[in-house]
Structure formats: C-alpha cells, structure tokens
Short mmCIF file of C-alpha atoms in Angstrom, two decimals:
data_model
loop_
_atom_site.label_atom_id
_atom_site.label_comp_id
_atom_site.label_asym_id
_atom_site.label_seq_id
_atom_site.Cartn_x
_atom_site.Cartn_y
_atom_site.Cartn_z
CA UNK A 1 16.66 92.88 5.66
CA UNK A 2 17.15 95.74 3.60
CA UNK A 3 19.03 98.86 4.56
CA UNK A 4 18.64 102.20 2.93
CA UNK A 5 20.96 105.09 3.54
CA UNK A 6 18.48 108.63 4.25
CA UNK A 7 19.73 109.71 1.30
CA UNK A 8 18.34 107.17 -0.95
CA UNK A 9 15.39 106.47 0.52
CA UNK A 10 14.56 110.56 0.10
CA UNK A 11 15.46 110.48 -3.67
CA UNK A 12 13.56 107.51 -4.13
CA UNK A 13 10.39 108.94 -2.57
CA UNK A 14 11.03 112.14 -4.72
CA UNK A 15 11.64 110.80 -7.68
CA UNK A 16 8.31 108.66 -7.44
CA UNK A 17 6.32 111.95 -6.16
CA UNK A 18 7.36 113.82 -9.15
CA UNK A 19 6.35 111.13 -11.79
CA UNK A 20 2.94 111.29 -10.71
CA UNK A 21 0.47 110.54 -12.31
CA UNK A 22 2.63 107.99 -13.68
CA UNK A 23 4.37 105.43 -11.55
CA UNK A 24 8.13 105.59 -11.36
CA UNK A 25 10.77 103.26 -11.03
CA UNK A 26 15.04 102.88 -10.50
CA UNK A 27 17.21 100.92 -9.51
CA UNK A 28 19.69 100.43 -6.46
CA UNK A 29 23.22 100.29 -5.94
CA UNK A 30 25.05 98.78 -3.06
CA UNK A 31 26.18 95.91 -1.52
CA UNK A 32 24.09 92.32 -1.87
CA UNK A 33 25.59 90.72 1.54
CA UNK A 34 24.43 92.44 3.87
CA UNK A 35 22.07 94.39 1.71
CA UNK A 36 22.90 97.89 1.86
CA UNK A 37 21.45 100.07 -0.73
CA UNK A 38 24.11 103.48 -1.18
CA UNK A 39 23.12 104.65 -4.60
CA UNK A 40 20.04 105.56 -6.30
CA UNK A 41 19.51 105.65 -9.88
CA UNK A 42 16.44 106.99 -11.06
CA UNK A 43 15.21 105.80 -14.44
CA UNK A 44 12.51 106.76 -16.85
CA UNK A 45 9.52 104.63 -17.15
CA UNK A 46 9.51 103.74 -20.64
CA UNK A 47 6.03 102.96 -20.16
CA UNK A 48 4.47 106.22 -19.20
CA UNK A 49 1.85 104.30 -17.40
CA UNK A 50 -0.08 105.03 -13.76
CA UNK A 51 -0.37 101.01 -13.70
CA UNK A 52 2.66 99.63 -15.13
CA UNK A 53 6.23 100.54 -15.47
CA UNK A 54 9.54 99.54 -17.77
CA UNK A 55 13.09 100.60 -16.80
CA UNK A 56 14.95 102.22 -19.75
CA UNK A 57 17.19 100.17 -20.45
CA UNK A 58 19.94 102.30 -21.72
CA UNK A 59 19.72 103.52 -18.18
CA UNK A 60 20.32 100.14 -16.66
CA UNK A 61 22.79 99.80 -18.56
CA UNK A 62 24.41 102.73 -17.43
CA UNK A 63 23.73 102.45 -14.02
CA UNK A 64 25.16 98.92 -14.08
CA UNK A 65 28.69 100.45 -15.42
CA UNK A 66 28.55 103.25 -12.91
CA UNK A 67 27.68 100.80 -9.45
CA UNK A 68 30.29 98.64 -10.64
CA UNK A 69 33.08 101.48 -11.12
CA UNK A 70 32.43 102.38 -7.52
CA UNK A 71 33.09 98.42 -6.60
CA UNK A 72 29.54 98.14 -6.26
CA UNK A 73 26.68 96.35 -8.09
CA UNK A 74 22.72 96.47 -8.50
CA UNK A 75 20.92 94.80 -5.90
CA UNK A 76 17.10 95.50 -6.80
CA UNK A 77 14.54 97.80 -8.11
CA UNK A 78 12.13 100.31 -6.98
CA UNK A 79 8.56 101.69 -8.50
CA UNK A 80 5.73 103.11 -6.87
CA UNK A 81 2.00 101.94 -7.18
CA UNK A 82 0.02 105.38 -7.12
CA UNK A 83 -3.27 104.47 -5.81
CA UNK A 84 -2.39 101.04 -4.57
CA UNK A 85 -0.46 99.47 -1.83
CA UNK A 86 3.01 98.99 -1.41
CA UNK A 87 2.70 95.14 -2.15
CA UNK A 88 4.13 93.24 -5.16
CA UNK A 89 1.00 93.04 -8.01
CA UNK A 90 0.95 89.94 -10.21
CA UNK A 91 2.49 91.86 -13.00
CA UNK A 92 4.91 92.37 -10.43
CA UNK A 93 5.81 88.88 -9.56
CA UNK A 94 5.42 87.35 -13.28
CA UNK A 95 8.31 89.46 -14.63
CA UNK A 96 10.23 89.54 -11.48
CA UNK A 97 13.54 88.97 -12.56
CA UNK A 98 15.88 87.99 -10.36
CA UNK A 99 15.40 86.38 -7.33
CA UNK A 100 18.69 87.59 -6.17
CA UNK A 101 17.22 91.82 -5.91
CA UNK A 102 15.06 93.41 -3.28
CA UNK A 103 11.79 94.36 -4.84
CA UNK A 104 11.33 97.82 -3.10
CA UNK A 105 7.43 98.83 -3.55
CA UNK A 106 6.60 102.93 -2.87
CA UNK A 107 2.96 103.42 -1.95
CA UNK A 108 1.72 107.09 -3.35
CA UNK A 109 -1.70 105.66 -1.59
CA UNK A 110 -1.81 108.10 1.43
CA UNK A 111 -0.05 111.48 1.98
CA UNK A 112 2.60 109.81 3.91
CA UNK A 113 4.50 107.58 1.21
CA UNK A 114 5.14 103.55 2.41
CA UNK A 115 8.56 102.00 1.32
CA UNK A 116 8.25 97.95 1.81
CA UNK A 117 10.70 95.51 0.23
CA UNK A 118 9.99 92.11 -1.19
CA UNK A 119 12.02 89.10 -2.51
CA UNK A 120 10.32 87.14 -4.94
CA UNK A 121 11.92 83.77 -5.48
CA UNK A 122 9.86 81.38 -7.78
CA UNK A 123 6.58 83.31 -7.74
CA UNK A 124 6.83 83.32 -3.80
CA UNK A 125 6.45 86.78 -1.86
CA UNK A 126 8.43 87.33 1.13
CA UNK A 127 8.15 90.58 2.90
CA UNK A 128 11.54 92.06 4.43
CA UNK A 129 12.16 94.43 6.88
CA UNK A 130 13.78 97.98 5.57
CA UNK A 131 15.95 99.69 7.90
CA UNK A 132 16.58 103.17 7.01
CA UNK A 133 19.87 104.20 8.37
CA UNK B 1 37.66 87.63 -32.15
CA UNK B 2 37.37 87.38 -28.63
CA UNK B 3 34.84 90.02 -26.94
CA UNK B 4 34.14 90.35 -23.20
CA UNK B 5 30.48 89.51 -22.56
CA UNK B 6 28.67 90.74 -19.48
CA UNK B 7 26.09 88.71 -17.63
CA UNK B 8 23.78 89.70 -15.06
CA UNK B 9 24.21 88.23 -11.69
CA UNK B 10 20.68 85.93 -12.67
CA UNK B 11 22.76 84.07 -15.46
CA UNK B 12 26.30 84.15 -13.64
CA UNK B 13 25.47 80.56 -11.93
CA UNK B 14 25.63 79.15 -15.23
CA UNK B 15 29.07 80.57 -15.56
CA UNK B 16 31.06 79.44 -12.08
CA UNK B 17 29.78 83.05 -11.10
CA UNK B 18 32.09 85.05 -13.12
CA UNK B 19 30.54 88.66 -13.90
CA UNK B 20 32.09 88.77 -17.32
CA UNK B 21 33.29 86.69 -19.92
CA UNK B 22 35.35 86.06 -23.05
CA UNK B 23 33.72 84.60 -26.36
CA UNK B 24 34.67 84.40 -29.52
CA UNK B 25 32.77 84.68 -32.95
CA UNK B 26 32.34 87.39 -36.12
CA UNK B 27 27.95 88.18 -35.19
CA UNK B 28 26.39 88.00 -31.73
CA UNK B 29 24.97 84.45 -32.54
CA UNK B 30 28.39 83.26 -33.16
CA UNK B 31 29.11 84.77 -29.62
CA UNK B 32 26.41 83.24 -28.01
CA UNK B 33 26.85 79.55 -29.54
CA UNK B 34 30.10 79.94 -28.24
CA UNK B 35 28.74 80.75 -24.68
CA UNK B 36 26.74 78.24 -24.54
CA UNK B 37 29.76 76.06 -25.74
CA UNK B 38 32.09 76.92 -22.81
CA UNK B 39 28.58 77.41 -20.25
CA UNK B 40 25.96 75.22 -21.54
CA UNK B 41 23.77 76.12 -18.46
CA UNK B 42 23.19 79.22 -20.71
CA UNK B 43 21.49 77.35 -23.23
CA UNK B 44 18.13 78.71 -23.85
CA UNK B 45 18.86 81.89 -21.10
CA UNK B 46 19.04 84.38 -23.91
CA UNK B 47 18.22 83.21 -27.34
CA UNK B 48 15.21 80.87 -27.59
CA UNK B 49 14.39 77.73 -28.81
CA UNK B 50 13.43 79.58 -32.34
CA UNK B 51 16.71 81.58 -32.66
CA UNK B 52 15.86 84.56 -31.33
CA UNK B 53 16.45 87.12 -28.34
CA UNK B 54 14.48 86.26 -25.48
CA UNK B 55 11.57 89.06 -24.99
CA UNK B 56 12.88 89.53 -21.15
CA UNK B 57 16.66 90.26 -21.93
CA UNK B 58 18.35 93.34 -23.38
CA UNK B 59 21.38 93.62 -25.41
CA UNK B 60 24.05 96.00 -25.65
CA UNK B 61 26.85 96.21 -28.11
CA UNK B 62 29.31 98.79 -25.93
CA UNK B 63 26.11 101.51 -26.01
CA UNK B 64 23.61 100.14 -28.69
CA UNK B 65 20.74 97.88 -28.26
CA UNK B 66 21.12 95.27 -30.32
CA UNK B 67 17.38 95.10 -31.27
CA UNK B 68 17.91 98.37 -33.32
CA UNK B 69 21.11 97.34 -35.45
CA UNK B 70 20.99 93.45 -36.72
CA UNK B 71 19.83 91.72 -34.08
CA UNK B 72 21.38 88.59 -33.59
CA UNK B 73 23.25 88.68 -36.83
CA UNK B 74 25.01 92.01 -35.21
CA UNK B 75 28.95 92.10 -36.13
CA UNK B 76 30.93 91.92 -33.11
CA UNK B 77 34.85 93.01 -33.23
CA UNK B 78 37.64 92.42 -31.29
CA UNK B 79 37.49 94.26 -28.12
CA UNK B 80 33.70 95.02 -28.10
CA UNK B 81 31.57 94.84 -24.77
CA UNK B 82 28.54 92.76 -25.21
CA UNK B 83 26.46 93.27 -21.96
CA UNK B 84 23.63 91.49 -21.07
CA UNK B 85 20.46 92.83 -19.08
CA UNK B 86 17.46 91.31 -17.48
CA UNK B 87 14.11 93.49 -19.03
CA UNK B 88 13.20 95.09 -15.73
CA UNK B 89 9.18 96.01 -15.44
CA UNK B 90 6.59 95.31 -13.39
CA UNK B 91 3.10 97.08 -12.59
#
C-alpha cells in the first residue's frame, strides 16, 4: 500500500493538470517502510511529449539531496497519461527502474483525475492500493 | 583521492546497502574501477561492457552531469560528490 498525505496527492494532480497537453511527471519523498509519500517534487518533462515523459535530471538530483536532508529518501515516481488510463504502458515497464519505487500513474482521461500505484518488479505489474490520508 | 560516491537505493545491494561510498582515483573511470574493486556486484551497473556510461544512469560531479564535461575521463578531486542516478522515464 501506498499512502499519500492530501497535500501531495493535490500538487501532484495540479502539477499534471497544468502540463497539459503534455504529460507530467515527479518524484516522491517519504518513507519506503511503510510507504508514506510526504513530499512532492515536481519535475520538468525533458521530453515535452503528450506520450512519453523524462525526469530532469538535475532535478532528481536535487530532489534526492533535499528528501535526504529532511531524513527522508525517494520512494517512486509519478506521470500522468493524458488520454489514457492510469495503468503502467510498456514504455512504462521497460525502463522501470527500480523495483524498490511505487509507480504512481495520473489518469487526465476523464474530468475527475485517477491516481493508481504500481510496483513493477522484473517486468511484472502489481497494482497497490493508495490510501490518501 | 578519495571522493564520496552516491548510489541509488537500486545499486546499494551490491554495496552491503550503504547509501554512499568512498573511492579513490584521479578521473571517474579510475573511481569506478575502484568501485567495482571494493563492490564487484557493481560490475557492469554503470559503465558497460564497451567502457562507457550506461544509457539508463546519470552522473553528477557535485552539480554537473558528467555527460557534458569529459565523460568518463572527468577529473575527480579530493572531496568531490559523485552521485549516481537511475534515468527516470516512462510513457
């Protein structure tokens, strides 16, 4: 299970509504065991794509620093598929690097936005429940 | 000259788990053969086969990626932070 604070889930949503028609993407900060999201960094999508996205890497970087000087560390990524579902694509699961994250997907499908997060371990998709809290 | 070398939680398995390491060495290939010297489960993680960076890492001397100064043959000096990042994109 994932658990996002209000706060992050909102930005998250936000930040993906207002890179329309591109896709956006950041990563989270928190706590792997149990898996509480606290921070959100949004990145730019160095790939200025509606179907695929790249986080800056500068900006990983920097988040990195910054979720470790508050004792914390990155625990997975977020992007939203604009016309798709909230589901992992192939691209998705080919590059997914870490089977240690939460893959958070942000639907832009329907007026309402979906959040759904996914481990990927070895090319395998396992859908987790997100508890927003 | 011994720099500290940061490793995503992905490689730090091949390193007893530690988030950060020393390593010694004058370029970033002389740090990295020394990595892989002290943590040969890092062989092959970020520079291939060929002698280059793997396409699906990023490096950082303290703020610069490496791909834009010398690559691999990138001086290192004594108290620099070499991080490395997993490429993070998707579709």
């Amino acid at each position: 299970m994932l658990r996002l604070t209000a706060d992050v889930r909102r930005q998250m949503v936000d930040h993906c509504l207002a890179g329309l028609p591109e896709e956006a993407c950041g990563l989270l900060g928190g706590t792997p065991d149990p898996a509480d999201a606290t921070v959100l960094y949004p990145t730019r999508n160095l790939a200025a794509s509606a179907r695929l996205y790249t986080v800056d890497p500068l900006e990983h970087l920097k988040a990195d620093r910054d979720a470790e000087q508050r004792g914390l560390e990155l625990i997975g990524v977020f992007h939203s598929h604009t016309h798709t579902d909230a589901y992992p694509s192939p691209t998705d699961v080919a590059q997914a690097p870490d089977p240690c994250w939460h893959y958070v997907l942000v639907s832009l499908k329907f007026a309402d936005p979906v959040v759904r997060s996914f481990r990927i371990v070895d090319g395998t998709i396992d859908e987790e429940e997100v508890e927003v809290s | 000259m011994p720099v500290e070398v940061r490793l995503p939680t992905v490689l730090r398995q091949h390193a007893g788990g530690q988030a950060s390491v020393k390593a010694n060495g004058e370029t970033l290939e002389d740090v990295f053969v020394d990595l892989v010297r002290q943590f040969p489960g890092l062989a092959g993680q970020v520079v291939t086969e060929d002698g280059a960076l793997h396409k699906f890492v990023n490096v950082y001397r303290n703020d610069d990626d490496v791909r834009y100064l010398d690559k691999l043959a990138t001086k290192v000096a004594d108290g620099d932070v070499i991080s490395i990042l997993p490429a993070v994109a998707g579709g």
